[in-house]
mmCIF file of C-alpha atoms and ligand atoms in Angstrom:
data_model
loop_
_atom_site.group_PDB
_atom_site.id
_atom_site.type_symbol
_atom_site.label_atom_id
_atom_site.label_comp_id
_atom_site.label_asym_id
_atom_site.label_seq_id
_atom_site.Cartn_x
_atom_site.Cartn_y
_atom_site.Cartn_z
ATOM 1 C CA SER T 22 75.726 76.071 73.448
ATOM 2 C CA LYS T 23 72.630 76.509 75.197
ATOM 3 C CA ARG T 24 70.736 78.157 72.175
ATOM 4 C CA GLU T 25 71.357 75.116 69.995
ATOM 5 C CA LYS T 26 69.499 72.920 72.608
ATOM 6 C CA TYR T 27 65.869 72.380 73.273
ATOM 7 C CA GLN T 28 64.469 74.627 75.859
ATOM 8 C CA GLY T 29 63.419 72.416 78.871
ATOM 9 C CA GLU T 30 65.979 69.631 77.350
ATOM 10 C CA GLU T 31 66.793 68.841 81.018
ATOM 11 C CA THR T 32 63.732 67.309 81.529
ATOM 12 C CA MET T 33 64.156 65.011 78.177
ATOM 13 C CA GLU T 34 64.664 61.252 78.468
ATOM 14 C CA THR T 35 65.405 58.622 75.812
ATOM 15 C CA THR T 36 63.967 55.276 75.799
ATOM 16 C CA PHE T 37 64.847 51.810 74.211
ATOM 17 C CA ILE T 38 61.881 50.430 72.296
ATOM 18 C CA MET T 39 61.713 47.123 70.150
ATOM 19 C CA ILE T 40 58.702 45.810 68.124
ATOM 20 C CA LYS T 41 59.137 42.091 68.851
ATOM 21 C CA PRO T 42 58.896 39.294 65.854
ATOM 22 C CA ASP T 43 55.316 39.089 66.518
ATOM 23 C CA GLY T 44 54.636 42.525 65.991
ATOM 24 C CA VAL T 45 56.563 42.442 62.698
ATOM 25 C CA GLN T 46 54.885 39.583 61.483
ATOM 26 C CA ARG T 47 51.533 40.899 62.251
ATOM 27 C CA GLY T 48 51.927 44.019 60.451
ATOM 28 C CA LEU T 49 51.750 46.214 63.520
ATOM 29 C CA ILE T 50 54.870 48.454 62.734
ATOM 30 C CA GLY T 51 52.997 51.483 61.449
ATOM 31 C CA ASP T 52 50.520 51.496 64.253
ATOM 32 C CA ILE T 53 53.230 51.312 66.880
ATOM 33 C CA ILE T 54 55.408 54.047 65.443
ATOM 34 C CA SER T 55 52.348 56.034 64.986
ATOM 35 C CA ARG T 56 51.497 55.993 68.535
ATOM 36 C CA PHE T 57 54.921 57.213 69.840
ATOM 37 C CA GLU T 58 54.937 59.843 66.935
ATOM 38 C CA LYS T 59 51.441 61.136 67.697
ATOM 39 C CA LYS T 60 51.980 61.493 71.544
ATOM 40 C CA GLY T 61 54.770 64.037 70.974
ATOM 41 C CA PHE T 62 57.904 61.717 71.163
ATOM 42 C CA TYR T 63 60.875 62.100 68.806
ATOM 43 C CA LEU T 64 62.322 59.069 66.988
ATOM 44 C CA LYS T 65 66.196 59.378 67.223
ATOM 45 C CA ALA T 66 67.263 55.861 65.877
ATOM 46 C CA MET T 67 65.728 52.886 64.318
ATOM 47 C CA LYS T 68 66.816 49.596 62.784
ATOM 48 C CA PHE T 69 65.255 46.686 61.343
ATOM 49 C CA ILE T 70 67.343 43.742 62.612
ATOM 50 C CA THR T 71 67.323 40.093 63.178
ATOM 51 C CA VAL T 72 69.819 39.591 66.429
ATOM 52 C CA GLU T 73 71.601 36.345 67.151
ATOM 53 C CA ARG T 74 71.050 34.417 70.401
ATOM 54 C CA SER T 75 73.917 35.751 72.484
ATOM 55 C CA PHE T 76 72.977 39.257 71.603
ATOM 56 C CA ALA T 77 69.321 38.387 72.599
ATOM 57 C CA GLU T 78 70.697 36.835 76.031
ATOM 58 C CA LYS T 79 72.758 39.774 76.618
ATOM 59 C CA HIS T 80 69.640 42.125 76.075
ATOM 60 C CA TYR T 81 67.511 40.039 78.652
ATOM 61 C CA ALA T 82 70.680 38.786 80.889
ATOM 62 C CA ASP T 83 68.943 40.186 84.138
ATOM 63 C CA LEU T 84 66.251 37.755 83.473
ATOM 64 C CA ALA T 85 68.946 34.793 82.829
ATOM 65 C CA THR T 86 67.503 32.737 85.631
ATOM 66 C CA LYS T 87 63.901 32.766 85.062
ATOM 67 C CA PRO T 88 62.336 29.663 83.926
ATOM 68 C CA PHE T 89 60.877 31.441 80.530
ATOM 69 C CA PHE T 90 64.308 32.692 79.768
ATOM 70 C CA ASN T 91 65.109 30.304 76.959
ATOM 71 C CA GLY T 92 61.764 30.566 75.341
ATOM 72 C CA LEU T 93 62.198 34.379 75.560
ATOM 73 C CA VAL T 94 65.392 34.186 73.765
ATOM 74 C CA GLU T 95 63.855 31.756 70.920
ATOM 75 C CA TYR T 96 61.249 34.348 70.632
ATOM 76 C CA ILE T 97 63.209 37.521 70.219
ATOM 77 C CA ILE T 98 65.352 35.508 67.692
ATOM 78 C CA SER T 99 62.654 33.953 65.912
ATOM 79 C CA GLY T 100 62.710 36.786 63.100
ATOM 80 C CA PRO T 101 63.501 40.839 62.495
ATOM 81 C CA VAL T 102 62.424 43.397 65.209
ATOM 82 C CA VAL T 103 62.383 46.939 65.020
ATOM 83 C CA ALA T 104 64.739 48.427 67.453
ATOM 84 C CA MET T 105 64.349 52.298 68.251
ATOM 85 C CA VAL T 106 65.144 55.124 70.426
ATOM 86 C CA TRP T 107 62.378 57.703 71.328
ATOM 87 C CA GLU T 108 63.009 60.987 73.010
ATOM 88 C CA GLY T 109 60.775 62.859 75.173
ATOM 89 C CA LYS T 110 59.744 64.311 78.524
ATOM 90 C CA ASP T 111 59.175 61.281 80.762
ATOM 91 C CA VAL T 112 59.523 59.083 77.731
ATOM 92 C CA VAL T 113 60.562 56.061 79.834
ATOM 93 C CA ALA T 114 57.763 55.850 82.176
ATOM 94 C CA THR T 115 55.169 57.326 79.854
ATOM 95 C CA GLY T 116 56.534 54.790 77.019
ATOM 96 C CA ARG T 117 55.603 51.857 79.407
ATOM 97 C CA ARG T 118 52.198 53.134 79.771
ATOM 98 C CA ILE T 119 51.511 53.374 76.235
ATOM 99 C CA ILE T 120 52.815 49.834 75.968
ATOM 100 C CA GLY T 121 50.741 48.325 78.775
ATOM 101 C CA ALA T 122 51.334 45.475 81.431
ATOM 102 C CA THR T 123 53.788 42.947 81.086
ATOM 103 C CA ARG T 124 50.928 40.131 80.855
ATOM 104 C CA PRO T 125 48.434 41.200 78.129
ATOM 105 C CA TRP T 126 45.565 40.102 80.161
ATOM 106 C CA GLU T 127 46.379 42.676 82.476
ATOM 107 C CA ALA T 128 46.947 45.595 80.092
ATOM 108 C CA LEU T 129 44.280 47.895 79.696
ATOM 109 C CA PRO T 130 42.659 48.471 76.556
ATOM 110 C CA GLY T 131 44.023 51.319 74.450
ATOM 111 C CA THR T 132 47.602 50.159 75.496
ATOM 112 C CA ILE T 133 49.648 48.516 72.861
ATOM 113 C CA ARG T 134 49.689 45.064 74.429
ATOM 114 C CA GLY T 135 45.954 45.521 75.912
ATOM 115 C CA ASP T 136 44.757 46.034 72.311
ATOM 116 C CA TYR T 137 46.961 43.727 70.337
ATOM 117 C CA ALA T 138 48.202 40.830 72.461
ATOM 118 C CA VAL T 139 47.074 37.628 74.571
ATOM 119 C CA GLU T 140 49.987 35.828 75.845
ATOM 120 C CA VAL T 141 52.778 37.191 77.974
ATOM 121 C CA GLY T 142 55.090 35.280 75.573
ATOM 122 C CA ARG T 143 53.711 36.967 72.468
ATOM 123 C CA ASN T 144 53.427 40.564 73.825
ATOM 124 C CA VAL T 145 54.650 42.358 70.685
ATOM 125 C CA ILE T 146 56.803 45.198 72.216
ATOM 126 C CA HIS T 147 59.591 45.978 74.762
ATOM 127 C CA GLY T 148 60.371 49.136 76.619
ATOM 128 C CA SER T 149 63.108 50.030 79.064
ATOM 129 C CA ASP T 150 61.814 50.024 82.564
ATOM 130 C CA ALA T 151 64.070 52.826 83.964
ATOM 131 C CA VAL T 152 66.436 55.476 82.653
ATOM 132 C CA GLU T 153 69.488 53.754 83.471
ATOM 133 C CA SER T 154 68.318 50.584 81.773
ATOM 134 C CA ALA T 155 67.268 52.529 79.013
ATOM 135 C CA GLN T 156 70.684 53.861 78.600
ATOM 136 C CA LYS T 157 72.163 50.629 79.184
ATOM 137 C CA GLU T 158 69.980 49.010 76.303
ATOM 138 C CA ILE T 159 70.503 52.024 73.903
ATOM 139 C CA ALA T 160 74.169 51.412 74.281
ATOM 140 C CA LEU T 161 73.896 47.650 73.407
ATOM 141 C CA TRP T 162 71.677 48.257 70.429
ATOM 142 C CA PHE T 163 72.839 51.489 69.037
ATOM 143 C CA PRO T 164 76.901 51.706 69.669
ATOM 144 C CA GLU T 165 77.037 53.750 66.702
ATOM 145 C CA GLY T 166 74.852 56.310 68.439
ATOM 146 C CA VAL T 167 71.571 58.241 67.592
ATOM 147 C CA SER T 168 70.523 61.298 65.354
ATOM 148 C CA GLU T 169 70.556 64.338 67.131
ATOM 149 C CA TRP T 170 67.640 66.461 65.575
ATOM 150 C CA LYS T 171 65.445 68.806 66.642
ATOM 151 C CA SER T 172 61.673 68.758 65.529
ATOM 152 C CA GLN T 173 60.221 72.118 64.264
ATOM 153 C CA MET T 174 57.166 71.268 66.299
ATOM 154 C CA HIS T 175 58.866 71.291 69.486
ATOM 155 C CA PRO T 176 57.113 74.292 70.878
ATOM 156 C CA TRP T 177 53.817 73.041 69.941
ATOM 157 C CA ILE T 178 54.215 70.003 72.075
ATOM 158 C CA TYR T 179 56.031 71.455 75.000
ATOM 159 C CA GLU T 180 55.298 74.374 77.145
ATOM 160 C CA VAL T 181 58.785 75.669 77.796
HETATM 161 P P1 LIG L 203 58.585 43.647 80.319
HETATM 162 O O1 LIG L 203 59.599 44.716 80.791
HETATM 163 O O2 LIG L 203 57.210 44.323 80.488
HETATM 164 O O3 LIG L 203 58.850 43.358 78.815
HETATM 165 O O4 LIG L 203 58.778 42.309 81.110
HETATM 166 P P2 LIG L 203 59.983 41.873 81.859
HETATM 167 O O5 LIG L 203 61.249 42.647 81.641
HETATM 168 O O6 LIG L 203 59.314 40.998 83.205
HETATM 169 O O7 LIG L 203 60.045 40.512 80.915
HETATM 170 C C1 LIG L 203 60.409 40.564 79.706
HETATM 171 C C2 LIG L 203 59.723 39.545 78.593
HETATM 172 O O8 LIG L 203 59.834 38.334 79.366
HETATM 173 C C3 LIG L 203 58.231 40.244 78.770
HETATM 174 O O9 LIG L 203 57.945 41.119 77.897
HETATM 175 C C4 LIG L 203 57.817 38.738 78.061
HETATM 176 O O10 LIG L 203 57.773 38.598 76.800
HETATM 177 C C5 LIG L 203 58.528 37.669 78.680
HETATM 178 N N1 LIG L 203 57.997 37.216 79.983
HETATM 179 C C6 LIG L 203 57.819 37.717 81.329
HETATM 180 N N2 LIG L 203 57.229 37.005 82.096
HETATM 181 C C7 LIG L 203 56.962 35.965 81.553
HETATM 182 C C8 LIG L 203 56.181 34.713 81.846
HETATM 183 O O11 LIG L 203 55.947 34.562 82.982
HETATM 184 N N3 LIG L 203 56.354 33.784 80.987
HETATM 185 C C9 LIG L 203 56.619 33.979 79.719
HETATM 186 N N4 LIG L 203 56.519 32.985 78.938
HETATM 187 N N5 LIG L 203 57.197 34.915 79.181
HETATM 188 C C10 LIG L 203 57.387 36.165 80.220
HETATM 189 MG MG1 LIG L 204 61.589 44.399 81.175
#
């Protein structure tokens, strides 16, 4: 029933965020999770996983014709990643702003890529680029579903 949902839940979105193998190797997991947590977004699912080539190719299927595709797939399968689902108001677009521009030299200081990355092929983190791609990516990475929970802090973060 309505009473069991967040007030203002209609405006809530979910996005898929992945800490790439370089972010894991460099010990950035805690910092990255902290940024999303402290902002006021809710962690709905998380797993530490090394994916197979065919899975990485599926995740990046839209980029299959790009010259950097094979290198990108090699990069993503080179070690474990942290796959996550985050929930919040405008979390897809805001998550992209927290992450920063694809090319780290264009990413502003204060963004994850602006603070921690130099090369586009080692840019630490992935975030869904639209609500529709987020839904596709969440279904691909979390076919088992996500945790439904409500933060007791919700009214301290959201006006409604
Ligand atoms: P994102 O949504 O900001 O991650 O960027 P895209 O969806 O356009 O590309 C996916 C990933 O491919 C990026 O995060 C980069 O790691 C990689 N990538 C994109 N463009 C290039 C490029 O020109 N060269 C290389 N080597 N990698 C790229
Ligand atoms: Mg993308």
